[in-house]
Coordinates of C-alpha atoms and ligand atoms in Angstrom, one line a residue:
X1 CA 1.1 16.0 -39.4
X2 CA -0.4 14.9 -36.1
X3 CA -3.2 16.1 -33.7
X4 CA -2.4 16.5 -30.2
X5 CA -5.5 16.9 -28.5
X6 CA -6.4 13.1 -28.2
X7 CA -2.9 11.8 -27.5
X8 CA -2.2 9.4 -24.9
X9 CA -1.8 10.8 -21.2
X10 CA 2.0 10.7 -20.0
X11 CA 0.7 8.7 -17.1
X12 CA -0.7 6.1 -19.2
X13 CA 2.6 5.4 -21.2
X14 CA 3.3 2.0 -20.0
X15 CA 7.1 0.9 -19.2
X16 CA 8.6 -2.1 -17.6
X17 CA 9.6 -2.7 -14.4
X18 CA 12.8 -1.0 -13.3
X19 CA 14.8 -3.9 -12.6
X20 CA 13.8 -6.5 -15.2
X21 CA 11.5 -7.6 -17.9
X22 CA 8.1 -7.0 -18.2
X23 CA 5.4 -6.0 -15.8
X24 CA 5.5 -6.5 -11.8
X25 CA 3.9 -9.5 -10.6
X26 CA 4.6 -11.7 -13.4
X27 CA 7.6 -14.3 -13.6
X28 CA 8.7 -17.5 -14.5
X29 CA 7.8 -20.4 -12.4
X30 CA 9.4 -24.0 -12.3
X31 CA 7.3 -25.6 -9.9
X32 CA 4.8 -26.7 -12.5
X33 CA 7.4 -27.9 -15.0
X34 CA 9.0 -31.3 -13.4
X35 CA 11.5 -31.6 -15.8
X36 CA 13.1 -28.2 -15.2
X37 CA 14.9 -28.2 -11.7
X38 CA 16.9 -31.5 -12.3
X39 CA 17.6 -30.1 -16.0
X40 CA 19.3 -27.0 -15.0
X41 CA 21.0 -29.0 -11.8
X42 CA 22.5 -31.5 -14.7
X43 CA 23.3 -28.3 -17.3
X44 CA 25.1 -25.6 -14.9
X45 CA 24.8 -27.3 -11.1
X46 CA 22.2 -24.8 -9.8
X47 CA 19.7 -26.4 -7.4
X48 CA 16.5 -24.7 -8.4
X49 CA 15.0 -25.9 -4.8
X50 CA 17.1 -24.0 -2.5
X51 CA 15.2 -20.9 -3.5
X52 CA 16.5 -17.3 -4.4
X53 CA 20.0 -16.5 -3.6
X54 CA 20.0 -13.0 -4.0
X55 CA 18.1 -10.1 -2.7
X56 CA 15.1 -8.4 -4.2
X57 CA 16.2 -5.2 -5.9
X58 CA 15.0 -2.5 -3.7
X59 CA 14.8 1.0 -5.3
X60 CA 15.6 2.8 -2.1
X61 CA 19.1 1.4 -2.1
X62 CA 19.7 2.6 -5.6
X63 CA 22.1 5.7 -5.9
X64 CA 20.8 7.6 -8.9
X65 CA 23.1 10.5 -9.9
X66 CA 21.3 14.0 -9.4
X67 CA 20.0 15.4 -12.7
X68 CA 22.3 18.2 -14.0
X69 CA 19.3 19.6 -16.3
X70 CA 19.0 23.4 -15.1
X71 CA 15.6 24.9 -13.9
X72 CA 15.5 26.8 -16.9
X73 CA 16.2 24.0 -19.5
X74 CA 13.6 22.1 -18.0
X75 CA 11.0 25.1 -18.1
X76 CA 12.0 25.4 -22.2
X77 CA 10.9 21.9 -22.2
X78 CA 7.8 21.9 -20.5
X79 CA 6.8 24.9 -22.1
X80 CA 6.9 22.9 -25.4
X81 CA 5.2 19.9 -24.1
X82 CA 3.5 20.9 -20.8
X83 CA 4.8 20.7 -17.6
X84 CA 3.2 17.2 -16.9
X85 CA 5.1 15.9 -19.7
X86 CA 8.3 16.6 -18.4
X87 CA 9.9 14.7 -15.5
X88 CA 13.1 14.5 -13.7
X89 CA 12.3 12.2 -11.0
X90 CA 14.4 9.4 -10.0
X91 CA 12.2 6.4 -10.8
X92 CA 11.7 8.1 -14.3
X93 CA 15.3 8.6 -14.8
X94 CA 16.3 5.0 -14.2
X95 CA 13.7 3.5 -16.1
X96 CA 14.8 5.4 -19.1
X97 CA 18.7 4.9 -18.3
X98 CA 19.5 1.4 -20.0
X99 CA 17.8 -1.3 -21.8
X100 CA 17.2 -5.1 -20.8
X101 CA 20.4 -6.9 -21.9
X102 CA 22.3 -9.2 -18.9
X103 CA 24.9 -6.4 -18.6
X104 CA 21.8 -4.1 -17.9
X105 CA 20.1 -6.0 -15.5
X106 CA 23.0 -7.1 -13.5
X107 CA 24.0 -3.4 -13.2
X108 CA 20.7 -1.8 -12.1
X109 CA 20.4 -5.1 -9.5
X110 CA 23.7 -4.1 -8.1
X111 CA 22.6 -0.4 -7.9
X112 CA 25.5 0.8 -10.6
X113 CA 24.2 4.0 -12.4
X114 CA 27.3 5.9 -13.7
X115 CA 25.0 8.1 -15.5
X116 CA 21.2 8.5 -16.1
X117 CA 19.5 10.9 -18.3
X118 CA 18.6 14.1 -16.8
X119 CA 15.2 14.7 -17.9
X120 CA 12.7 12.7 -19.8
X121 CA 10.1 14.5 -22.2
X122 CA 7.0 13.0 -23.5
X123 CA 5.7 14.9 -27.1
X124 CA 2.5 14.5 -28.1
X125 CA 3.2 14.9 -31.8
X126 CA 5.8 15.7 -34.3
X127 CA 5.8 19.3 -34.2
X128 CA 6.5 19.1 -30.1
X129 CA 9.3 16.5 -31.0
X130 CA 10.9 19.1 -33.5
X131 CA 10.5 21.9 -31.0
X132 CA 12.2 19.6 -28.4
X133 CA 15.1 18.6 -30.7
X134 CA 15.7 22.5 -31.7
X135 CA 15.5 23.6 -28.2
X136 CA 18.0 20.7 -27.1
X137 CA 20.5 21.0 -29.8
X138 CA 20.5 24.7 -29.5
X139 CA 21.5 23.9 -25.9
X140 CA 24.2 21.5 -26.9
X141 CA 22.1 18.8 -24.9
X142 CA 22.3 15.0 -26.0
X143 CA 18.9 13.8 -27.2
X144 CA 18.2 9.6 -26.8
X145 CA 15.1 8.6 -28.3
X146 CA 13.3 6.2 -26.1
X147 CA 11.0 3.3 -27.4
X148 CA 10.1 0.5 -25.1
X149 CA 13.6 0.2 -23.7
X150 CA 13.8 -3.5 -24.7
X151 CA 17.1 -3.4 -26.7
X152 CA 20.0 -5.7 -25.3
X153 CA 22.7 -3.9 -27.3
X154 CA 23.5 -1.2 -25.0
X155 CA 21.6 1.3 -27.4
X156 CA 20.2 3.7 -24.7
X157 CA 22.6 4.4 -22.0
X158 CA 24.3 7.6 -22.0
X159 CA 28.0 7.7 -22.1
X160 CA 29.6 7.9 -18.2
X161 CA 31.4 10.8 -19.0
X162 CA 28.5 12.5 -20.9
X163 CA 29.1 16.2 -19.3
X164 CA 26.3 17.6 -21.4
X165 CA 22.8 17.6 -20.0
X166 CA 20.8 14.3 -21.5
X167 CA 17.6 14.4 -22.8
X168 CA 15.6 10.8 -23.0
X169 CA 12.8 11.6 -25.7
X170 CA 10.2 9.0 -24.7
X171 CA 7.7 8.6 -27.8
X172 CA 4.7 6.5 -26.0
X173 CA 2.5 8.9 -26.7
X174 CA 2.8 8.8 -30.0
X175 CA 1.2 5.2 -30.6
X176 CA -1.5 5.5 -33.4
X177 CA -2.2 4.0 -36.7
X178 CA -3.1 7.4 -38.5
X179 CA -4.4 5.8 -41.7
X180 CA -4.3 2.7 -43.8
X181 CA -4.3 2.7 -47.5
X182 CA -6.2 -0.6 -48.2
X183 CA -5.2 -0.5 -51.9
X184 CA -1.8 -0.8 -51.2
X185 CA -1.8 -2.4 -47.8
X186 CA 0.3 0.4 -46.4
X187 CA -0.3 1.9 -42.8
X188 CA 0.9 5.1 -41.5
X189 CA 1.9 4.6 -37.9
X190 CA 3.4 6.5 -35.2
X191 CA 6.9 5.1 -34.0
X192 CA 6.1 5.1 -30.3
X193 CA 3.3 2.1 -30.7
X194 CA 4.1 -0.8 -28.8
X195 CA 3.7 -4.2 -30.3
X196 CA -0.1 -4.9 -28.7
X197 CA -1.3 -1.6 -29.5
X198 CA 0.2 -1.6 -32.8
X199 CA -1.3 -4.8 -33.8
X200 CA -4.6 -4.0 -32.0
X201 CA -5.7 -1.2 -34.2
X202 CA -4.6 -2.8 -37.4
X203 CA -6.3 -6.4 -36.4
X204 CA -9.7 -3.9 -35.6
X205 CA -10.1 -3.5 -39.6
X206 CA -8.3 -6.5 -40.7
X207 CA -4.5 -6.3 -41.1
X208 CA -1.8 -7.5 -39.6
X209 CA 1.7 -6.2 -39.7
X210 CA 3.0 -9.8 -39.0
X211 CA 6.1 -8.4 -37.0
X212 CA 6.2 -10.4 -33.6
X213 CA 9.7 -10.3 -32.3
X214 CA 10.2 -12.2 -28.5
X215 CA 10.1 -8.7 -27.0
X216 CA 6.9 -7.8 -29.1
X217 CA 4.8 -7.0 -25.6
X218 CA 7.4 -4.3 -24.7
X219 CA 9.1 -2.9 -27.8
X220 CA 7.8 -0.4 -29.9
X221 CA 7.7 0.2 -33.6
X222 CA 10.3 3.0 -34.0
X223 CA 12.7 0.8 -31.8
X224 CA 12.4 -2.3 -34.2
X225 CA 13.4 0.2 -37.2
X226 CA 16.0 2.1 -35.3
X227 CA 17.6 -1.8 -34.4
X228 CA 16.9 -3.2 -37.7
X229 CA 14.6 -6.1 -35.7
X230 CA 13.2 -9.1 -36.8
X231 CA 10.0 -11.1 -35.7
X232 CA 9.7 -15.0 -35.6
X233 CA 7.2 -14.9 -38.6
X234 CA 9.8 -13.0 -40.8
X235 CA 10.3 -15.7 -43.4
X236 CA 6.6 -14.5 -44.6
X237 CA 6.3 -11.1 -43.5
X238 CA 10.4 -10.1 -43.8
X239 CA 12.4 -8.4 -41.5
X240 CA 11.5 -4.9 -40.3
X241 CA 14.0 -3.7 -43.3
X242 CA 11.4 -5.0 -45.6
X243 CA 8.1 -4.0 -43.6
X244 CA 9.4 -0.2 -43.7
X245 CA 8.4 1.8 -46.9
X246 CA 8.3 5.0 -45.7
X247 CA 9.9 7.3 -42.7
X248 CA 9.4 10.7 -41.2
X249 CA 12.6 11.3 -39.3
X250 CA 12.8 15.0 -37.4
X251 CA 16.4 16.2 -37.1
X252 CA 17.8 19.6 -36.1
X253 CA 16.0 22.1 -37.9
X254 CA 13.6 19.8 -40.2
X255 CA 11.8 16.5 -41.0
X256 CA 13.4 14.1 -43.4
X257 CA 10.8 12.3 -45.3
X258 CA 10.8 9.2 -47.2
X259 CA 7.6 8.8 -49.1
X260 CA 6.3 5.1 -49.3
X261 CA 7.1 3.9 -52.7
X262 CA 7.6 -0.1 -53.4
X263 CA 11.0 0.5 -54.5
X264 CA 13.2 3.2 -55.5
X265 CA 16.5 3.8 -57.7
X266 CA 17.4 7.2 -56.0
X267 CA 21.1 6.5 -55.0
X268 CA 22.4 5.1 -51.9
X269 CA 19.2 4.3 -49.7
X270 CA 18.0 6.8 -47.3
X271 CA 15.5 4.7 -45.9
X272 CA 18.1 2.1 -45.2
X273 CA 20.2 4.5 -43.6
X274 CA 17.7 4.8 -41.0
X275 CA 16.9 1.4 -40.5
X276 CA 19.2 0.4 -37.6
X277 CA 20.6 4.2 -37.0
X278 CA 20.0 3.7 -33.1
X279 CA 18.6 7.3 -32.8
X280 CA 21.8 9.0 -34.4
X281 CA 20.3 10.2 -37.7
X282 CA 17.4 11.7 -35.6
X283 CA 13.9 10.5 -34.0
X284 CA 11.6 8.7 -36.3
X285 CA 8.1 9.7 -35.9
X286 CA 6.1 8.0 -38.1
X287 CA 6.8 5.0 -40.4
X288 CA 4.8 3.8 -43.1
X289 CA 4.6 0.0 -43.2
X290 CA 3.4 -2.8 -45.3
X291 CA 0.2 -4.7 -43.9
X292 CA -1.5 -7.7 -44.6
X293 CA -5.3 -9.1 -44.4
X294 CA -5.4 -11.3 -41.5
X295 CA -4.9 -14.8 -42.7
X296 CA -7.9 -17.1 -42.6
X297 CA -5.9 -19.7 -41.0
X298 CA -2.7 -19.8 -38.8
X299 CA -1.3 -23.0 -37.8
X300 CA 2.4 -23.8 -36.4
X301 CA 3.1 -27.8 -37.0
X302 CA 5.9 -29.4 -35.0
X303 CA 8.5 -31.9 -36.5
X304 CA 11.3 -34.0 -35.0
X305 CA 14.5 -34.4 -36.7
X306 CA 17.2 -37.4 -36.2
X307 CA 19.7 -34.8 -35.5
X308 CA 21.1 -30.9 -36.3
X309 CA 22.3 -32.1 -39.8
X310 CA 19.3 -33.6 -41.1
X311 CA 17.2 -30.9 -39.7
X312 CA 18.9 -28.4 -41.1
X313 CA 19.3 -29.5 -44.4
X314 CA 15.5 -29.9 -44.4
X315 CA 15.2 -26.1 -43.7
X316 CA 17.5 -25.4 -46.3
X317 CA 15.7 -27.2 -48.8
X318 CA 12.0 -25.7 -47.9
X319 CA 14.2 -22.0 -48.1
X320 CA 15.3 -23.0 -51.6
X321 CA 11.7 -24.6 -52.4
X322 CA 8.6 -23.1 -53.7
X323 CA 7.2 -23.7 -49.9
X324 CA 6.5 -20.4 -48.0
X325 CA 6.0 -20.8 -44.4
X326 CA 5.6 -18.2 -41.9
X327 CA 8.1 -19.7 -39.8
X328 CA 10.8 -22.1 -39.9
X329 CA 12.8 -22.9 -36.9
X330 CA 14.8 -25.8 -35.6
X331 CA 16.2 -26.3 -32.0
X332 CA 19.7 -28.1 -31.6
X333 CA 19.8 -31.1 -29.6
X334 CA 20.4 -28.7 -26.3
X335 CA 17.7 -26.5 -26.9
X336 CA 15.4 -29.5 -27.9
X337 CA 16.2 -30.9 -24.5
X338 CA 15.7 -27.4 -22.8
X339 CA 12.1 -27.1 -24.5
X340 CA 11.1 -30.4 -23.2
X341 CA 12.1 -29.9 -20.0
X342 CA 10.1 -26.6 -19.7
X343 CA 7.0 -28.3 -20.7
X344 CA 4.2 -28.7 -18.1
X345 CA 3.7 -32.2 -16.6
X346 CA 1.3 -34.2 -19.1
X347 CA -1.2 -36.5 -17.8
X348 CA -3.4 -39.3 -19.3
X349 CA -3.7 -39.8 -23.0
X350 CA -1.1 -36.9 -23.8
X351 CA 1.5 -38.5 -21.6
X352 CA 1.0 -42.0 -23.0
X353 CA 1.2 -40.4 -26.5
X354 CA 4.4 -38.7 -25.3
X355 CA 5.9 -42.0 -23.9
X356 CA 4.9 -44.3 -27.1
X357 CA 6.6 -41.5 -29.2
X358 CA 9.7 -41.7 -27.5
X359 CA 9.5 -45.3 -27.5
X360 CA 8.9 -45.1 -31.3
X361 CA 11.8 -42.9 -31.9
X362 CA 14.2 -45.4 -29.9
X363 CA 13.0 -48.3 -31.7
X364 CA 13.8 -46.4 -35.3
X365 CA 17.7 -46.0 -34.1
X366 CA 17.2 -42.2 -32.9
X367 CA 19.1 -41.0 -29.8
X368 CA 16.9 -39.0 -28.0
X369 CA 20.0 -36.7 -26.9
X370 CA 20.6 -35.6 -30.4
X371 CA 17.0 -35.5 -31.9
X372 CA 16.1 -31.8 -32.6
X373 CA 12.7 -30.2 -32.6
X374 CA 11.5 -28.1 -35.3
X375 CA 8.5 -25.6 -35.8
X376 CA 6.9 -24.8 -39.3
X377 CA 4.2 -22.1 -39.7
X378 CA 1.7 -21.7 -42.5
X379 CA -0.6 -19.1 -43.0
X380 CA -3.5 -18.4 -45.8
X381 CA -6.7 -19.7 -46.8
X382 CA -7.6 -23.4 -46.0
X383 CA -6.4 -24.7 -49.3
X384 CA -3.1 -22.6 -49.2
X385 CA -2.3 -24.0 -45.8
X386 CA -3.1 -27.7 -46.5
X387 CA -0.9 -27.5 -49.8
X388 CA 2.0 -25.9 -48.0
X389 CA 2.1 -28.2 -45.5
X390 CA 1.9 -31.1 -47.8
X391 CA 5.0 -29.6 -49.5
X392 CA 6.8 -29.3 -46.3
X393 CA 5.9 -32.8 -45.0
X394 CA 7.4 -34.2 -48.3
X395 CA 10.7 -32.5 -47.5
X396 CA 10.6 -33.4 -44.2
X397 CA 10.1 -37.2 -44.8
X398 CA 12.9 -36.9 -47.3
X399 CA 15.3 -35.8 -44.5
X400 CA 13.9 -38.7 -42.0
X401 CA 12.2 -36.2 -39.8
X402 CA 8.6 -37.1 -38.4
X403 CA 5.6 -34.7 -37.6
X404 CA 4.0 -34.5 -34.5
X405 CA 0.9 -32.4 -35.1
X406 CA -0.1 -29.1 -34.0
X407 CA -0.1 -29.4 -30.1
X408 CA 3.4 -28.6 -29.3
X409 CA 3.5 -25.6 -31.9
X410 CA 0.4 -24.2 -30.2
X411 CA 1.9 -24.3 -26.9
X412 CA 5.3 -22.8 -28.6
X413 CA 3.1 -20.0 -29.7
X414 CA 1.6 -19.5 -26.0
X415 CA 4.3 -19.3 -24.2
X416 CA 6.8 -17.6 -26.4
X417 CA 6.2 -14.2 -24.8
X418 CA 6.8 -15.9 -21.1
X419 CA 10.1 -17.0 -22.1
X420 CA 11.8 -13.7 -21.6
X421 CA 11.2 -13.7 -17.9
X422 CA 13.4 -16.6 -17.5
X423 CA 16.8 -14.7 -17.3
X424 CA 15.1 -12.4 -13.9
X425 CA 14.5 -15.9 -12.5
X426 CA 18.1 -17.1 -13.2
X427 CA 19.6 -13.8 -11.6
X428 CA 17.3 -14.1 -8.5
X429 CA 19.4 -17.5 -8.3
X430 CA 22.8 -16.0 -9.0
X431 CA 22.8 -17.5 -12.3
X432 CA 23.4 -16.1 -16.0
X433 CA 21.3 -16.8 -18.9
X434 CA 21.4 -14.4 -22.3
X435 CA 21.7 -14.6 -26.0
X436 CA 23.7 -13.8 -28.9
X437 CA 22.6 -14.4 -32.5
X438 CA 24.1 -14.3 -35.9
X439 CA 23.5 -15.0 -39.5
X440 CA 25.5 -17.0 -41.9
X441 CA 25.3 -18.2 -45.3
X442 CA 24.0 -22.3 -45.5
X443 CA 27.6 -23.1 -46.6
X444 CA 28.9 -21.9 -43.1
X445 CA 26.1 -22.7 -40.6
X446 CA 27.4 -25.5 -39.5
X447 CA 30.5 -24.3 -38.8
X448 CA 29.2 -21.3 -37.0
X449 CA 27.5 -23.8 -34.5
X450 CA 30.5 -26.0 -33.8
X451 CA 32.4 -22.8 -33.5
X452 CA 30.4 -21.0 -31.1
X453 CA 29.9 -24.3 -28.9
X454 CA 33.5 -24.6 -28.7
X455 CA 34.2 -21.1 -28.2
X456 CA 31.5 -21.0 -25.1
X457 CA 33.2 -24.5 -23.8
X458 CA 36.4 -22.6 -23.7
X459 CA 35.3 -19.7 -21.8
X460 CA 33.5 -22.0 -19.3
X461 CA 36.7 -23.5 -18.5
X462 CA 38.1 -20.2 -18.3
X463 CA 36.0 -18.9 -15.8
X464 CA 35.8 -22.0 -14.1
X465 CA 32.4 -22.8 -14.0
X466 CA 30.3 -25.6 -15.8
X467 CA 28.4 -23.7 -18.3
X468 CA 25.5 -24.6 -21.0
X469 CA 24.8 -23.3 -24.7
X470 CA 21.8 -24.1 -26.8
X471 CA 20.7 -22.9 -30.2
X472 CA 18.0 -22.8 -32.9
X473 CA 17.8 -21.9 -36.4
X474 CA 15.2 -19.4 -37.5
X475 CA 14.5 -16.6 -40.1
X476 CA 15.7 -18.4 -43.4
X477 CA 16.8 -16.8 -46.6
X478 CA 17.7 -18.3 -50.0
X479 CA 21.3 -17.9 -49.0
X480 CA 21.3 -18.8 -45.6
X481 CA 19.6 -18.1 -41.9
X482 CA 20.0 -16.8 -38.5
X483 CA 21.7 -19.0 -35.7
X484 CA 20.1 -18.0 -32.0
X485 CA 22.4 -19.0 -29.0
X486 CA 21.3 -19.1 -25.4
X487 CA 24.0 -19.6 -22.7
X488 CA 23.8 -19.6 -18.8
X489 CA 26.5 -20.5 -16.0
X490 CA 26.4 -19.6 -12.2
X491 CA 28.0 -16.8 -11.4
X492 CA 31.3 -16.2 -9.3
X493 CA 32.6 -13.7 -7.6
X494 CA 32.6 -11.1 -10.8
X495 CA 29.8 -11.6 -12.6
X496 CA 30.2 -8.9 -15.3
X497 CA 34.2 -10.2 -16.1
X498 CA 32.8 -13.8 -16.3
X499 CA 30.0 -12.7 -18.6
X500 CA 32.4 -10.5 -20.8
X501 CA 34.8 -13.6 -21.1
X502 CA 31.5 -15.8 -22.6
X503 CA 29.9 -13.3 -24.4
X504 CA 33.1 -11.7 -26.1
X505 CA 34.3 -15.5 -26.8
X506 CA 31.0 -16.0 -28.8
X507 CA 31.0 -12.8 -30.7
X508 CA 34.5 -13.5 -31.5
X509 CA 33.3 -17.1 -32.9
X510 CA 30.7 -15.7 -35.0
X511 CA 33.0 -13.6 -37.0
X512 CA 36.3 -16.0 -37.1
X513 CA 33.7 -18.5 -38.8
X514 CA 31.7 -16.5 -41.1
X515 CA 28.5 -15.1 -39.2
X516 CA 27.8 -11.7 -38.6
X517 CA 27.8 -9.7 -35.1
X518 CA 23.9 -9.4 -35.2
X519 CA 21.2 -10.6 -37.3
X520 CA 18.6 -8.5 -35.5
X521 CA 19.7 -6.9 -32.2
X522 CA 21.8 -4.0 -33.7
X523 CA 24.9 -2.9 -32.4
X524 CA 24.7 0.0 -29.8
X525 CA 27.8 -0.4 -27.2
X526 CA 27.7 -4.1 -26.6
X527 CA 28.4 -5.2 -30.6
X528 CA 30.5 -2.2 -31.4
X529 CA 34.1 -3.7 -30.7
X530 CA 33.5 -6.4 -33.6
X531 CA 31.7 -3.7 -36.0
X532 CA 35.1 -3.4 -38.2
X533 CA 35.7 -7.0 -38.6
X534 CA 32.4 -7.3 -39.7
X535 CA 31.8 -4.4 -42.3
X536 CA 36.0 -3.6 -42.6
X537 CA 37.5 -0.5 -41.8
X538 CA 36.0 1.3 -44.9
X539 CA 32.8 0.4 -43.8
X540 CA 33.0 1.9 -40.4
X541 CA 34.7 4.8 -42.2
X542 CA 31.5 5.6 -44.4
X543 CA 29.3 5.1 -41.2
X544 CA 31.5 7.3 -38.9
X545 CA 31.1 10.2 -42.1
X546 CA 27.3 9.7 -42.1
X547 CA 26.7 10.3 -38.5
X548 CA 29.4 13.0 -38.4
X549 CA 28.0 15.1 -41.5
X550 CA 24.3 14.4 -40.2
X551 CA 25.1 15.4 -36.7
X552 CA 28.2 17.9 -36.4
X553 CA 27.2 18.4 -32.5
X554 CA 27.1 14.5 -31.7
X555 CA 23.8 15.4 -30.1
X556 CA 21.6 12.5 -31.2
X557 CA 22.6 9.6 -29.1
X558 CA 26.7 9.5 -29.5
X559 CA 29.0 6.9 -29.3
X560 CA 26.2 4.2 -30.3
X561 CA 27.1 1.9 -33.0
X562 CA 30.4 3.6 -34.0
Ligands
FAD1 P1 14.6 0.8 -27.1 O1 15.1 -0.4 -26.5 O2 13.8 1.8 -26.7 O3 15.7 1.7 -28.3 C1 16.6 0.8 -28.8 C2 17.6 1.8 -29.7 O4 16.5 2.7 -30.8 C3 17.9 3.1 -29.1 O5 19.2 3.4 -29.4 C4 16.9 4.2 -29.4 O6 17.7 5.5 -29.0 C5 16.5 3.9 -30.9 N1 15.2 4.4 -31.2 C6 14.1 3.8 -29.9 N2 13.0 4.5 -30.7 C7 13.4 5.4 -31.6 C8 12.8 6.5 -32.5 N3 11.4 6.5 -32.7 N4 13.6 7.1 -33.5 C9 14.6 6.9 -33.4 N5 15.5 6.1 -32.5 C10 14.8 5.1 -31.7 N6 14.8 -8.1 -30.8 C11 14.3 -8.6 -32.4 O7 14.5 -8.0 -33.5 N7 13.9 -9.8 -32.5 C12 13.5 -10.3 -31.1 O8 12.7 -11.5 -31.2 C13 13.7 -10.0 -30.1 N8 13.6 -10.5 -29.1 C14 13.9 -10.2 -27.9 C15 13.6 -10.6 -26.6 C16 14.2 -10.1 -25.5 C17 13.7 -10.8 -23.8 C18 14.5 -9.2 -24.9 C19 15.1 -8.0 -23.9 C20 15.0 -8.2 -26.3 C21 14.6 -8.8 -27.6 N9 14.9 -8.0 -28.7 C22 14.6 -8.5 -29.9 C23 15.5 -7.0 -28.6 C24 14.7 -5.4 -28.8 O9 13.5 -5.9 -28.3 C25 14.6 -5.0 -30.0 O10 16.0 -4.4 -30.0 C26 13.8 -3.7 -30.4 O11 13.6 -3.3 -31.7 C27 13.8 -2.7 -29.5 O12 12.7 -1.7 -29.5 P2 12.4 -0.5 -28.3 O13 11.4 -0.1 -28.7 O14 12.6 -1.4 -26.8 O15 13.4 0.2 -28.6

């Protein structure tokens, strides 16, 4: 179905730096944010002015296990894709080993690579994907599809005891929008397209897919589908599960084709089985997605609420009402304090306005330690945006919130893709910063929030370090919403042991309080221990049956999810 002549060259496929997030030379800075160092000192007892504590990762010190792919097998793959599109060098194999979870970053910095893929292959079209898969299954090799390498659920790494040859199948050259059906708003897109490349191609013709995860710049359409991703404008555009209408998935011996129809009653949805399958059902080569005309106007407004209870009640009312914002997000008091601390120094009129606002809120009896910052996004034509905003304003007022205009929202919009760099900044200074997210019904959200804070506090006590937790609610639905937690602490002698204690406590709290183990990060290896408690023993049995029947040799990304 695709034409290979104008495919992107392998040398032009973009990857993140081997040891951290994003591209070389870009990072988080605190010097221009005067509130940040005191904030971090108070939250986790880390002195940022003391500088970096750990050594810069040095590739020459890594011990990369040798490739076990035989020359004959590499020659077979090269025969399919061309010699320059099959690589076995150490740097490429390291780049394709892990995703970007905190566990991955800690291990890569410590030079811990138990098992790397043995060979990386860059097909130019679906026919080449089919040949690679057939040859690999024939040779009983393992195939791990690679998108942007941004997952944080341990979805990519080969199992440390894997004795078979491991092929990392990088979809980076399959990055084109192939066709747009303007009548239906459906676009056929190759699965390896990174967020910015995909949106640029759609925008050129006046369309958008509207899927903007925080990892947008370094993740791919195929990866989003394979992990059941969700973007920050999901309230309007839906999660990836809603956006995907059709699929092409290459399996051993043939292609699974799901034609794009608006809805179907064809038994259990095979489309849904592929969504979230993390490479276990085959390699997604093409996705037909719902696209929308670029909105005439787009605005993100900021609001303050007296406390989280008032704010959550307002978010719930908005979800139940006729209003359809693109973003509804509210930070709890801790995250609000963090956001204010990461703001650049304000000067002149802006500074006066900020000081005036805080004084006004205090006069109204608000405690600045409890107030919560919310962002609500609106999209559409001028009249629609105006009407939506006035409806939201009314709900906000009823819940004693106040609007503070578009300034903070515009700032949030600008820096949203920079925030991921903070984890590397903290690791350079010997501290962990990571996230866990869940979803639960409205009736349980406050309970989940409280349970996670309690669990995190107990975990910090156990490891004996001061720790920090903060949270926001985003991605709302009629029945509930996603709660997203960030946690941080300074490492002691056993970084991963300490990390496990905190991460496990938070995941278990999700389950115990009625939430799911993940709203949008997938399962991989990281969340697999809780899957049975989440979907029941019978649910796991059905899933194991599906993977076992679809892939009897266990060649497709084995041991992930279940
Ligand atoms: P990869 O990491 O390369 O792969 C993930 C899994 O999908 C693997 O199992 C892989 O084998 C499989 N896979 C990849 N491509 C294919 C394919 N074509 N066919 C079959 N299987 C395939 N996620 C969100 O949803 N929302 C967010 O806001 C968000 N923010 C993040 C912020 C940060 C800082 C980080 C580090 C991660 C974030 N994530 C977020 C998680 C991550 O970006 C998503 O899981 C993303 O969907 C992964 O896409 P990828 O292309 O990087 O996939």
